[in-house]
Short mmCIF file of C-alpha atoms in Angstrom, two decimals:
data_model
loop_
_atom_site.label_atom_id
_atom_site.label_comp_id
_atom_site.label_asym_id
_atom_site.label_seq_id
_atom_site.Cartn_x
_atom_site.Cartn_y
_atom_site.Cartn_z
CA MET A 222 32.64 6.30 29.20
CA LYS A 223 36.11 4.51 30.49
CA VAL A 224 35.58 1.33 28.02
CA PHE A 225 34.18 3.68 25.50
CA LEU A 226 36.85 5.58 25.20
CA ALA A 227 39.24 2.99 25.24
CA VAL A 228 37.69 1.05 22.41
CA PHE A 229 37.45 3.98 20.11
CA ILE A 230 41.11 4.66 20.47
CA CYS A 231 42.06 1.56 19.85
CA LYS A 232 39.79 0.96 16.70
CA THR A 233 41.34 4.09 15.41
CA LEU A 234 44.87 3.72 15.89
CA TYR A 235 44.40 0.23 14.75
CA PHE A 236 42.79 1.66 11.50
CA LEU A 237 45.39 4.03 10.78
CA GLY A 238 48.52 1.36 11.84
CA LYS A 239 46.94 -1.35 9.25
CA ARG A 240 47.32 1.69 6.28
CA VAL A 241 51.29 1.69 6.98
CA GLY A 242 51.53 -2.04 8.16
CA LYS A 243 51.51 -1.34 11.45
CA GLY A 244 49.38 -0.68 14.55
CA SER A 245 49.33 -4.64 15.65
CA SER A 246 50.25 -3.45 19.51
CA LEU A 247 50.56 0.21 19.52
CA PRO A 248 46.77 0.53 20.01
CA GLY A 249 46.43 -1.10 23.15
CA LYS A 250 49.87 -0.11 24.62
CA VAL A 251 48.43 3.42 24.40
CA ALA A 252 45.17 2.12 25.93
CA LEU A 253 46.40 0.49 28.46
CA ARG A 254 48.62 3.35 29.40
CA LEU A 255 45.55 5.79 29.78
CA PHE A 256 42.85 3.27 30.85
CA PRO A 257 45.32 0.16 32.71
CA ASP A 258 42.67 -1.82 34.23
CA VAL A 259 40.52 -1.30 30.71
CA LEU A 260 40.62 -5.20 30.01
CA GLY A 261 39.09 -6.47 33.36
CA CYS A 262 35.81 -4.13 32.22
CA LEU A 263 35.17 -6.45 28.79
CA SER A 264 32.56 -8.81 28.62
CA LEU A 265 34.33 -11.65 27.37
CA PRO A 266 33.61 -15.03 25.99
CA ASP A 267 33.61 -18.12 28.01
CA MET A 268 36.41 -19.92 25.53
CA ILE A 269 40.05 -18.24 25.35
CA ILE A 270 42.31 -20.24 24.62
CA ALA A 271 46.11 -19.41 25.20
CA VAL A 272 49.35 -20.74 22.88
CA THR A 273 52.67 -20.15 24.33
CA GLY A 274 56.04 -22.11 24.32
CA SER A 275 59.63 -21.17 22.74
CA ASN A 276 58.45 -22.52 19.11
CA GLY A 277 55.34 -22.76 16.99
CA LYS A 278 53.10 -20.31 18.68
CA THR A 279 51.91 -18.31 15.67
CA THR A 280 51.69 -21.48 13.44
CA THR A 281 49.64 -23.86 15.57
CA SER A 282 47.59 -20.91 16.91
CA GLU A 283 46.63 -20.40 12.93
CA LEU A 284 45.97 -24.75 12.48
CA ILE A 285 43.56 -23.95 15.91
CA VAL A 286 41.66 -21.06 14.02
CA ARG A 287 41.59 -23.27 11.18
CA VAL A 288 39.80 -26.10 13.02
CA LEU A 289 37.84 -23.83 15.08
CA LYS A 290 36.41 -21.53 12.07
CA ALA A 291 35.53 -24.80 10.32
CA ASN A 292 33.54 -26.30 12.63
CA GLY A 293 31.41 -23.33 13.20
CA ARG A 294 33.26 -20.84 15.78
CA ASN A 295 33.21 -17.35 15.58
CA VAL A 296 36.86 -16.87 16.56
CA GLY A 297 39.01 -13.77 17.15
CA TRP A 298 43.73 -14.01 17.46
CA ASN A 299 46.51 -12.13 17.44
CA TYR A 300 47.61 -13.12 13.80
CA GLU A 301 49.66 -9.78 13.55
CA GLY A 302 51.80 -11.98 16.05
CA SER A 303 52.29 -9.34 18.47
CA ASN A 304 52.01 -11.63 21.42
CA GLN A 305 52.84 -9.67 24.62
CA THR A 306 49.77 -7.60 26.55
CA GLU A 307 49.66 -5.08 24.70
CA GLY A 308 49.20 -7.22 21.30
CA VAL A 309 46.22 -8.54 23.29
CA ALA A 310 45.04 -5.56 24.39
CA THR A 311 44.98 -4.50 20.94
CA LEU A 312 43.27 -7.72 19.68
CA LEU A 313 40.14 -7.25 22.16
CA LEU A 314 39.74 -4.02 22.02
CA ARG A 315 39.64 -3.57 18.01
CA ILE A 316 36.92 -6.56 18.15
CA ALA A 317 35.00 -5.37 20.87
CA SER A 318 31.55 -3.27 21.03
CA PHE A 319 31.60 0.21 22.15
CA SER A 320 30.19 -1.42 25.50
CA GLY A 321 32.63 -3.65 25.76
CA LYS A 322 31.61 -6.91 24.79
CA VAL A 323 33.59 -8.66 23.06
CA LYS A 324 32.07 -9.98 19.40
CA ARG A 325 33.41 -13.47 18.91
CA ASP A 326 32.61 -16.73 20.67
CA THR A 327 36.33 -17.94 20.83
CA ILE A 328 39.37 -15.75 21.43
CA VAL A 329 42.78 -17.70 20.53
CA MET A 330 45.55 -15.64 22.12
CA VAL A 331 49.16 -16.01 21.19
CA CYS A 332 51.54 -15.26 24.24
CA ASP A 333 54.89 -14.52 24.68
CA GLU A 334 56.29 -17.22 27.35
CA ARG A 335 57.43 -13.94 29.48
CA TYR A 336 54.67 -12.18 29.31
CA ALA A 337 51.83 -14.78 29.71
CA LYS A 338 51.74 -14.40 32.76
CA TRP A 339 51.42 -10.63 33.09
CA ILE A 340 48.05 -11.02 30.13
CA PHE A 341 46.68 -14.21 32.55
CA LYS A 342 46.45 -11.21 35.59
CA LYS A 343 44.38 -9.51 32.76
CA VAL A 344 42.24 -12.59 30.68
CA ARG A 345 42.29 -16.01 32.04
CA PRO A 346 42.30 -18.43 29.24
CA THR A 347 39.90 -21.54 29.67
CA VAL A 348 42.66 -23.47 27.55
CA LEU A 349 46.56 -23.30 27.70
CA LEU A 350 48.44 -24.81 24.95
CA VAL A 351 52.27 -25.26 25.61
CA THR A 352 54.02 -26.34 22.55
CA ASN A 353 57.56 -26.62 23.93
CA LEU A 354 60.57 -24.96 25.82
CA CYS A 355 63.81 -24.76 24.47
CA ARG A 356 67.13 -22.67 24.37
CA ASP A 357 65.78 -19.10 22.69
CA GLN A 358 67.03 -15.62 22.49
CA LEU A 359 69.29 -16.38 25.27
CA THR A 360 69.91 -12.24 25.83
CA ARG A 361 66.36 -11.53 27.30
CA ASN A 362 65.20 -15.67 28.12
CA GLY A 363 68.49 -17.04 29.86
CA HIS A 364 68.19 -20.97 30.09
CA PRO A 365 64.83 -22.74 29.52
CA GLU A 366 63.91 -23.30 33.33
CA PHE A 367 63.99 -19.21 33.78
CA VAL A 368 61.31 -19.45 31.40
CA GLU A 369 59.74 -22.89 32.95
CA ASP A 370 59.69 -20.93 35.76
CA CYS A 371 57.74 -17.97 33.88
CA LEU A 372 54.89 -20.35 32.94
CA ARG A 373 54.73 -21.69 36.21
CA GLU A 374 53.76 -18.46 37.38
CA ALA A 375 51.38 -17.83 34.48
CA ILE A 376 49.39 -20.95 35.51
CA GLU A 377 49.17 -20.27 38.76
CA ALA A 378 47.82 -16.74 37.64
CA ALA A 379 45.37 -18.26 35.14
CA GLY A 380 44.10 -20.29 38.14
CA GLU A 381 43.32 -23.81 38.93
CA GLY A 382 40.38 -23.78 36.83
CA VAL A 383 42.55 -23.77 33.56
CA GLN A 384 42.82 -26.78 31.43
CA LEU A 385 46.67 -27.59 30.56
CA VAL A 386 47.56 -29.17 26.88
CA LEU A 387 51.28 -29.96 27.13
CA ASN A 388 53.89 -31.47 24.79
CA ALA A 389 54.72 -34.90 26.52
CA ASP A 390 57.88 -35.54 24.96
CA ASP A 391 59.43 -32.24 26.26
CA PRO A 392 60.54 -32.54 29.97
CA TYR A 393 60.56 -29.01 30.79
CA VAL A 394 56.91 -28.40 29.63
CA ALA A 395 56.07 -31.84 31.26
CA ALA A 396 57.61 -30.36 34.46
CA LEU A 397 54.64 -27.64 34.34
CA ALA A 398 52.11 -30.58 35.20
CA PHE A 399 54.51 -31.69 37.89
CA TRP A 400 55.45 -28.57 39.90
CA SER A 401 51.32 -27.73 39.44
CA GLY A 402 50.30 -30.90 40.74
CA GLU A 403 48.44 -33.52 38.61
CA THR A 404 46.32 -34.23 42.10
CA GLN A 405 44.41 -31.03 40.77
CA ASP A 406 41.76 -32.47 38.51
CA ARG A 407 42.59 -30.27 35.07
CA GLY A 408 42.26 -32.55 33.16
CA THR A 409 45.51 -31.87 31.23
CA VAL A 410 45.51 -33.19 27.49
CA HIS A 411 48.95 -34.58 26.63
CA LEU A 412 50.20 -34.75 23.05
CA SER A 413 53.07 -36.91 21.24
CA CYS A 414 54.83 -37.57 18.39
CA ASN A 415 55.03 -41.31 17.76
CA LYS A 416 57.55 -43.74 17.65
CA SER A 417 58.05 -43.77 14.06
CA LEU A 418 59.64 -40.54 14.25
CA GLN A 419 62.50 -40.92 16.51
CA THR A 420 65.99 -40.96 15.72
CA LYS A 421 67.24 -43.44 18.15
CA LEU A 422 65.13 -46.38 19.92
CA ARG A 423 66.36 -48.75 22.94
CA THR A 424 63.70 -50.56 23.52
CA ASP A 425 63.03 -54.33 22.42
CA GLU A 426 59.83 -54.05 21.14
CA PRO A 427 58.70 -51.61 18.13
CA SER A 428 55.76 -49.25 18.72
CA PRO A 429 52.33 -51.14 17.69
CA CYS A 430 51.19 -48.07 15.78
CA LEU A 431 54.88 -47.96 13.88
CA VAL A 432 54.34 -52.22 12.66
CA SER A 433 50.39 -51.28 11.69
CA TRP A 434 50.33 -47.79 10.35
CA PHE A 435 53.73 -48.15 7.84
CA GLY A 436 54.92 -51.55 7.72
CA VAL A 437 58.57 -50.81 8.73
CA SER A 438 61.10 -51.75 11.37
CA PRO A 439 62.53 -49.25 13.59
CA ASP A 440 65.98 -50.82 12.32
CA ASN A 441 65.42 -48.22 9.44
CA ILE A 442 65.39 -44.99 11.63
CA ALA A 443 68.79 -43.47 11.82
CA PRO A 444 70.56 -42.54 15.25
CA PRO A 445 70.87 -38.90 16.14
CA ARG A 446 73.09 -36.00 15.35
CA MET A 447 73.50 -33.73 18.96
CA GLY A 448 74.63 -30.52 19.13
CA MET A 449 77.26 -29.05 21.25
CA TYR A 450 75.22 -29.36 24.38
CA ASP A 451 72.19 -31.39 26.04
CA ASP A 452 69.50 -29.42 27.92
CA GLY A 453 67.95 -32.95 28.01
CA ALA A 454 70.70 -34.50 30.52
CA PHE A 455 69.59 -33.51 33.30
CA CYS A 456 65.58 -33.70 35.53
CA PRO A 457 64.57 -30.15 35.48
CA VAL A 458 62.87 -30.53 38.83
CA CYS A 459 65.32 -32.19 40.89
CA LYS A 460 68.14 -31.91 38.85
CA ALA A 461 69.35 -35.39 39.08
CA ARG A 462 70.40 -37.95 35.60
CA MET A 463 67.61 -38.23 33.14
CA VAL A 464 67.31 -41.45 31.91
CA TYR A 465 65.75 -41.96 27.86
CA LYS A 466 64.49 -45.03 26.58
CA TYR A 467 64.99 -42.78 23.03
CA ARG A 468 65.16 -39.71 21.55
CA ILE A 469 63.02 -37.67 18.84
CA ALA A 470 65.03 -34.55 18.73
CA GLY A 471 66.99 -32.50 20.91
CA HIS A 472 65.29 -33.07 24.71
CA TYR A 473 62.24 -34.28 23.12
CA GLY A 474 61.78 -38.38 23.74
CA SER A 475 60.60 -40.98 26.26
CA TYR A 476 62.37 -39.92 29.67
CA SER A 477 62.05 -40.20 33.18
CA CYS A 478 64.06 -39.19 36.07
CA SER A 479 66.61 -41.38 37.46
CA SER A 480 65.13 -39.73 41.28
CA CYS A 481 62.44 -37.96 41.13
CA ARG A 482 58.81 -39.00 39.91
CA LEU A 483 58.67 -36.71 36.58
CA LYS A 484 58.80 -38.91 33.64
CA ARG A 485 56.76 -38.55 30.19
CA ASN A 486 53.02 -38.64 30.42
CA GLU A 487 51.20 -41.38 27.77
CA PRO A 488 50.11 -39.26 25.38
CA ASP A 489 46.11 -38.54 24.79
CA VAL A 490 46.90 -37.41 20.38
CA GLU A 491 50.03 -38.67 19.14
CA VAL A 492 51.29 -37.83 15.49
CA ALA A 493 53.42 -40.00 13.19
CA ILE A 494 54.71 -38.86 9.96
CA GLN A 495 54.59 -41.55 7.22
CA ASP A 496 56.13 -39.84 3.71
CA ARG A 497 56.53 -36.52 2.85
CA GLY A 498 52.95 -35.55 2.57
CA THR A 499 51.05 -37.61 5.08
CA VAL A 500 50.68 -37.72 9.05
CA HIS A 501 49.13 -39.75 11.02
CA LEU A 502 46.73 -38.60 14.17
CA SER A 503 44.90 -40.42 16.80
CA CYS A 504 43.44 -40.02 19.83
CA ASN A 505 43.89 -42.36 22.38
CA LYS A 506 41.25 -43.74 24.74
CA SER A 507 42.20 -42.12 28.10
CA LEU A 508 41.24 -38.63 26.21
CA GLN A 509 37.82 -40.03 25.45
CA THR A 510 37.97 -40.65 28.78
CA LYS A 511 38.36 -37.10 30.28
CA LEU A 512 36.14 -36.10 27.48
CA ARG A 513 33.39 -38.69 28.43
CA THR A 514 33.46 -39.44 24.95
CA ASP A 515 32.36 -41.97 23.53
CA GLU A 516 33.29 -41.66 19.85
CA PRO A 517 36.01 -44.57 18.66
CA SER A 518 39.79 -43.62 18.60
CA PRO A 519 40.22 -42.66 15.12
CA CYS A 520 43.76 -42.91 13.11
CA LEU A 521 43.39 -40.58 10.61
CA ALA A 522 45.85 -39.96 7.82
CA LEU A 523 46.15 -36.05 6.98
CA LYS A 524 47.85 -34.10 3.87
CA ILE A 525 50.60 -30.82 4.90
CA LYS A 526 52.62 -29.00 3.48
CA GLN A 527 56.12 -29.73 3.96
CA PRO A 528 55.76 -32.40 6.81
CA SER A 529 58.77 -32.01 9.64
CA ILE A 530 59.40 -32.57 13.21
CA THR A 531 58.39 -29.45 13.74
CA ASN A 532 55.08 -29.25 11.31
CA ALA A 533 54.10 -32.47 13.10
CA TYR A 534 53.93 -31.15 16.62
CA ASN A 535 51.91 -28.25 15.34
CA TYR A 536 49.34 -30.24 13.79
CA CYS A 537 48.95 -32.69 16.74
CA ALA A 538 49.26 -29.65 19.18
CA ALA A 539 46.15 -28.13 17.27
CA VAL A 540 43.99 -31.07 16.94
CA ALA A 541 45.05 -31.78 20.62
CA VAL A 542 43.64 -28.48 21.28
CA ALA A 543 40.69 -28.90 19.14
CA GLU A 544 40.10 -31.99 20.98
CA ALA A 545 40.14 -30.31 24.50
CA VAL A 546 37.14 -28.02 23.30
CA GLY A 547 34.64 -30.35 21.82
CA VAL A 548 35.82 -30.87 18.32
CA SER A 549 37.20 -34.38 16.99
CA VAL A 550 40.12 -35.29 15.44
CA SER A 551 37.88 -36.48 12.55
CA ASP A 552 36.85 -32.92 12.08
CA SER A 553 40.15 -31.29 12.63
CA VAL A 554 41.83 -33.64 9.99
CA LYS A 555 38.24 -32.75 7.65
CA ALA A 556 39.85 -28.85 8.61
CA LEU A 557 43.55 -29.14 8.07
CA ASP A 558 43.58 -31.80 5.42
CA ASN A 559 45.79 -30.04 2.42
CA TYR A 560 45.59 -26.56 4.05
CA GLU A 561 48.47 -24.30 3.20
CA LEU A 562 49.58 -22.08 6.35
CA THR A 563 49.38 -18.53 5.81
CA GLY A 564 51.87 -17.43 7.92
CA GLY A 565 55.28 -17.73 5.89
CA ARG A 566 57.43 -19.86 7.34
CA VAL A 567 58.32 -22.02 5.10
CA ILE A 568 58.51 -20.12 1.28
CA SER A 569 58.72 -21.17 -1.84
CA LEU A 570 61.37 -19.77 -3.86
CA PRO A 571 61.29 -19.51 -7.28
CA VAL A 572 65.00 -19.91 -7.80
CA GLY A 573 66.87 -23.51 -8.68
CA GLY A 574 64.61 -26.30 -8.20
CA SER A 575 60.84 -26.75 -8.13
CA ASP A 576 60.94 -27.30 -4.57
CA SER A 577 63.07 -24.66 -3.26
CA LEU A 578 62.52 -23.25 0.29
CA LEU A 579 63.21 -20.76 2.57
CA LEU A 580 62.70 -22.25 5.68
CA LEU A 581 62.26 -19.20 8.57
CA SER A 582 64.34 -20.81 11.54
CA LYS A 583 64.65 -18.30 15.20
CA HIS A 584 67.70 -16.64 15.23
CA GLU A 585 69.09 -17.26 18.80
CA ASN A 586 67.02 -21.01 18.82
CA SER A 587 69.81 -23.32 18.06
CA PHE A 588 66.58 -26.12 18.25
CA ALA A 589 64.61 -24.26 15.24
CA TYR A 590 67.73 -24.36 13.21
CA ASP A 591 68.84 -28.08 13.38
CA CYS A 592 65.19 -28.99 12.78
CA SER A 593 65.74 -26.97 9.86
CA LEU A 594 68.58 -28.53 8.73
CA SER A 595 67.76 -32.02 9.49
CA TRP A 596 64.65 -31.27 7.11
CA ILE A 597 67.49 -30.50 4.30
CA VAL A 598 69.45 -33.37 5.05
CA GLN A 599 66.60 -36.03 5.17
CA GLN A 600 65.29 -34.68 1.15
CA LYS A 601 68.38 -36.75 -0.28
CA LYS A 602 68.60 -34.12 -3.00
CA PRO A 603 71.29 -32.38 -4.07
CA CYS A 604 70.75 -28.98 -2.86
CA THR A 605 72.28 -25.33 -1.86
CA VAL A 606 72.26 -24.23 1.09
CA ILE A 607 72.15 -20.41 1.88
CA VAL A 608 72.60 -19.51 6.03
CA LEU A 609 71.64 -15.74 6.35
CA VAL A 610 72.53 -14.18 9.91
CA ASP A 611 72.15 -10.00 8.99
CA ALA A 612 70.30 -8.82 11.93
CA ILE A 613 69.63 -10.82 15.21
CA SER A 614 66.79 -9.90 16.17
CA ARG A 615 63.75 -7.29 15.23
CA LYS A 616 62.89 -6.51 18.89
CA TYR A 617 66.12 -5.41 20.57
CA TYR A 618 69.50 -4.88 19.63
CA THR A 619 72.41 -7.47 20.14
CA SER A 620 75.35 -8.33 18.60
CA GLU A 621 75.97 -11.60 20.49
CA THR A 622 76.41 -14.89 18.30
CA SER A 623 77.10 -17.49 21.07
CA TRP A 624 73.84 -19.21 19.89
CA LEU A 625 75.64 -19.88 16.78
CA TRP A 626 77.91 -22.37 18.35
CA ASP A 627 74.68 -24.57 19.72
CA ILE A 628 73.40 -25.56 16.33
CA ASP A 629 74.51 -28.30 15.01
CA PHE A 630 75.86 -27.65 11.74
CA ASP A 631 77.62 -30.76 11.40
CA LEU A 632 74.46 -32.05 9.85
CA LEU A 633 75.53 -30.16 6.54
CA ALA A 634 78.29 -32.43 6.14
CA ASP A 635 76.27 -34.47 3.61
CA ASP A 636 76.97 -35.61 0.10
CA ASN A 637 73.73 -33.99 -1.26
CA VAL A 638 74.93 -30.85 -0.20
CA LYS A 639 77.19 -29.22 -2.82
CA CYS A 640 77.46 -25.87 -1.85
CA ILE A 641 76.82 -23.60 1.42
CA ILE A 642 76.67 -19.91 0.96
CA LEU A 643 76.95 -17.91 4.22
CA ALA A 644 75.54 -14.66 4.27
CA GLY A 645 75.42 -11.16 6.12
CA ARG A 646 76.78 -8.82 8.26
CA TYR A 647 77.79 -11.62 10.79
CA VAL A 648 79.65 -14.03 7.68
CA ASN A 649 82.78 -13.78 9.83
CA GLU A 650 81.17 -15.50 13.00
CA LEU A 651 79.59 -17.86 10.81
CA ALA A 652 82.81 -18.67 8.61
CA ALA A 653 84.32 -19.26 12.27
CA ARG A 654 81.66 -21.38 13.34
CA PHE A 655 81.92 -23.62 10.45
CA ALA A 656 85.52 -24.04 10.76
CA MET A 657 85.12 -26.12 13.41
CA SER A 658 82.49 -28.42 11.92
CA ALA A 659 83.11 -31.75 9.81
CA VAL A 660 81.58 -30.19 6.72
CA ASP A 661 83.84 -29.92 3.87
CA GLN A 662 85.19 -26.48 3.95
CA THR A 663 86.09 -26.00 -0.25
CA LYS A 664 81.85 -25.91 -0.59
CA ILE A 665 81.54 -22.82 1.47
CA LYS A 666 81.06 -19.44 -0.05
CA TYR A 667 81.06 -16.03 1.72
CA VAL A 668 78.48 -13.31 0.93
CA ALA A 669 79.25 -10.13 3.41
CA ASP A 670 77.14 -7.62 1.33
CA LEU A 671 74.05 -9.39 0.45
CA SER A 672 73.77 -7.07 -2.98
CA GLY A 673 76.22 -9.99 -4.02
CA LEU A 674 74.17 -12.75 -2.92
CA SER A 675 72.24 -13.85 -6.24
CA VAL A 676 75.78 -13.65 -8.14
CA CYS A 677 77.23 -15.89 -6.03
CA LEU A 678 74.09 -18.40 -5.89
CA ASP A 679 74.01 -17.92 -10.03
CA ARG A 680 77.85 -19.09 -9.95
CA ASN A 681 77.96 -21.88 -7.29
CA GLY A 682 74.28 -22.92 -6.55
CA SER A 683 73.43 -26.52 -7.77
CA GLY A 684 70.30 -28.38 -7.28
CA SER A 685 67.11 -27.05 -4.79
CA ILE A 686 67.69 -23.82 -2.72
CA TYR A 687 67.18 -23.86 0.53
CA ALA A 688 67.84 -20.73 2.81
CA VAL A 689 67.61 -20.97 6.39
CA THR A 690 67.22 -17.54 8.32
CA CYS A 691 64.66 -15.57 10.46
CA PHE A 692 61.99 -13.55 10.27
CA SER A 693 64.41 -10.48 10.88
CA ASP A 694 66.20 -11.55 8.09
CA LYS A 695 63.58 -12.68 5.46
CA THR A 696 63.13 -9.10 3.50
CA LYS A 697 66.69 -8.90 3.28
CA LEU A 698 66.95 -12.60 1.66
CA LEU A 699 64.05 -12.05 -0.85
CA LYS A 700 65.33 -8.65 -1.85
CA ALA A 701 69.02 -9.81 -2.54
CA LEU A 702 67.57 -12.80 -4.62
CA TYR A 703 65.10 -10.29 -6.41
CA ILE A 704 62.06 -12.17 -5.53
CA LYS A 705 58.90 -9.93 -4.75
CA GLN A 706 56.88 -10.75 -1.53
#
């Protein structure tokens, strides 16, 4: 009776919530309040994939679901983005029968990095992907090392049977395998971006894939633009100085600790960008051994929309998870080739040039902003950049803006950036930050009242339009530009 009532309540509230555009977490919250242990009474499928990390959770989960569905899996996932315990409860209860059997053969759970340990105590995953760990929502998360501690506890809650899929280029993520002990045969899968994505190379020999795939030299790769801090300077395990052979972005790269045994693992699944529309994916021999397969290691081209470092990692992570559950790289590429994401992280803007885009980048997350700004500059096209900060978070109230000083806005000191429009409630804080940057101040326009954004853009905009803001400000920006959603 308990399960029946919990499922009935959740399904009813979810149905009503969908009518008003809400209801992704409230149904689960109510069900758990009435029946705290109900998730333990459900009959769950054997394959449960959990996705967590600072960036890319929702996008990567969508890609994983795409691959699995294309290969015959019946998948349930919390696509609305409610990634705390209540959201996962809503997912499971709304797709369960009244007897408590979850009617899917695979579950993909997007899990908040802080709440993952609590989720795993109720629902243990089979496979756990950690996309990355970086500065994110400092008001609630503090330093990445605090979130790393939370994920260590989450892995312990998941138990020894969980298979880890980790970003090998991120030392904070790699440290999770170090702490959990690779002596336990978890069959951990490591993913990475190929050296062709690196922005600084200090090795004597180029990557073999770099030469054979693209026929280009590492000499053509520009040096990195560093922000105002370096979270990769010290080992997350022992705090000794970290040594890098090269860096890809932020603290990503080929690293090793000068004191302890922490170092970048050789990747099992690797991705590299060839041009604006293609990435290449390969599965290394080490993963074939782990999966006990004789399939030859493919090196396959994949067309994607808006390729960038962040998207390259997202696609690589999706393929790595698919490999871990038995879907080959070639089958993943077939499913993902030219696939257009529905999550809305990159949205075309019908203003300015044909390639004008809204790039959603999480507030309080300097890595996300840096990657978006880097991508804009790499297009090498005359453009106008809008930076909008009007509401810092949609989940909690804060007016703390110190994170603006972590973003490398010097990236916009580029001749192709013809105009920069700073907009929103925190325009003065943005102005103070830009005043300390290398950007030509005569290029900057200020719009505190968003009702004037369209007029300012008409008067001062030039070339393609790139808008950078967060989910919390997405609707406001589109409304200000008279764009229907």
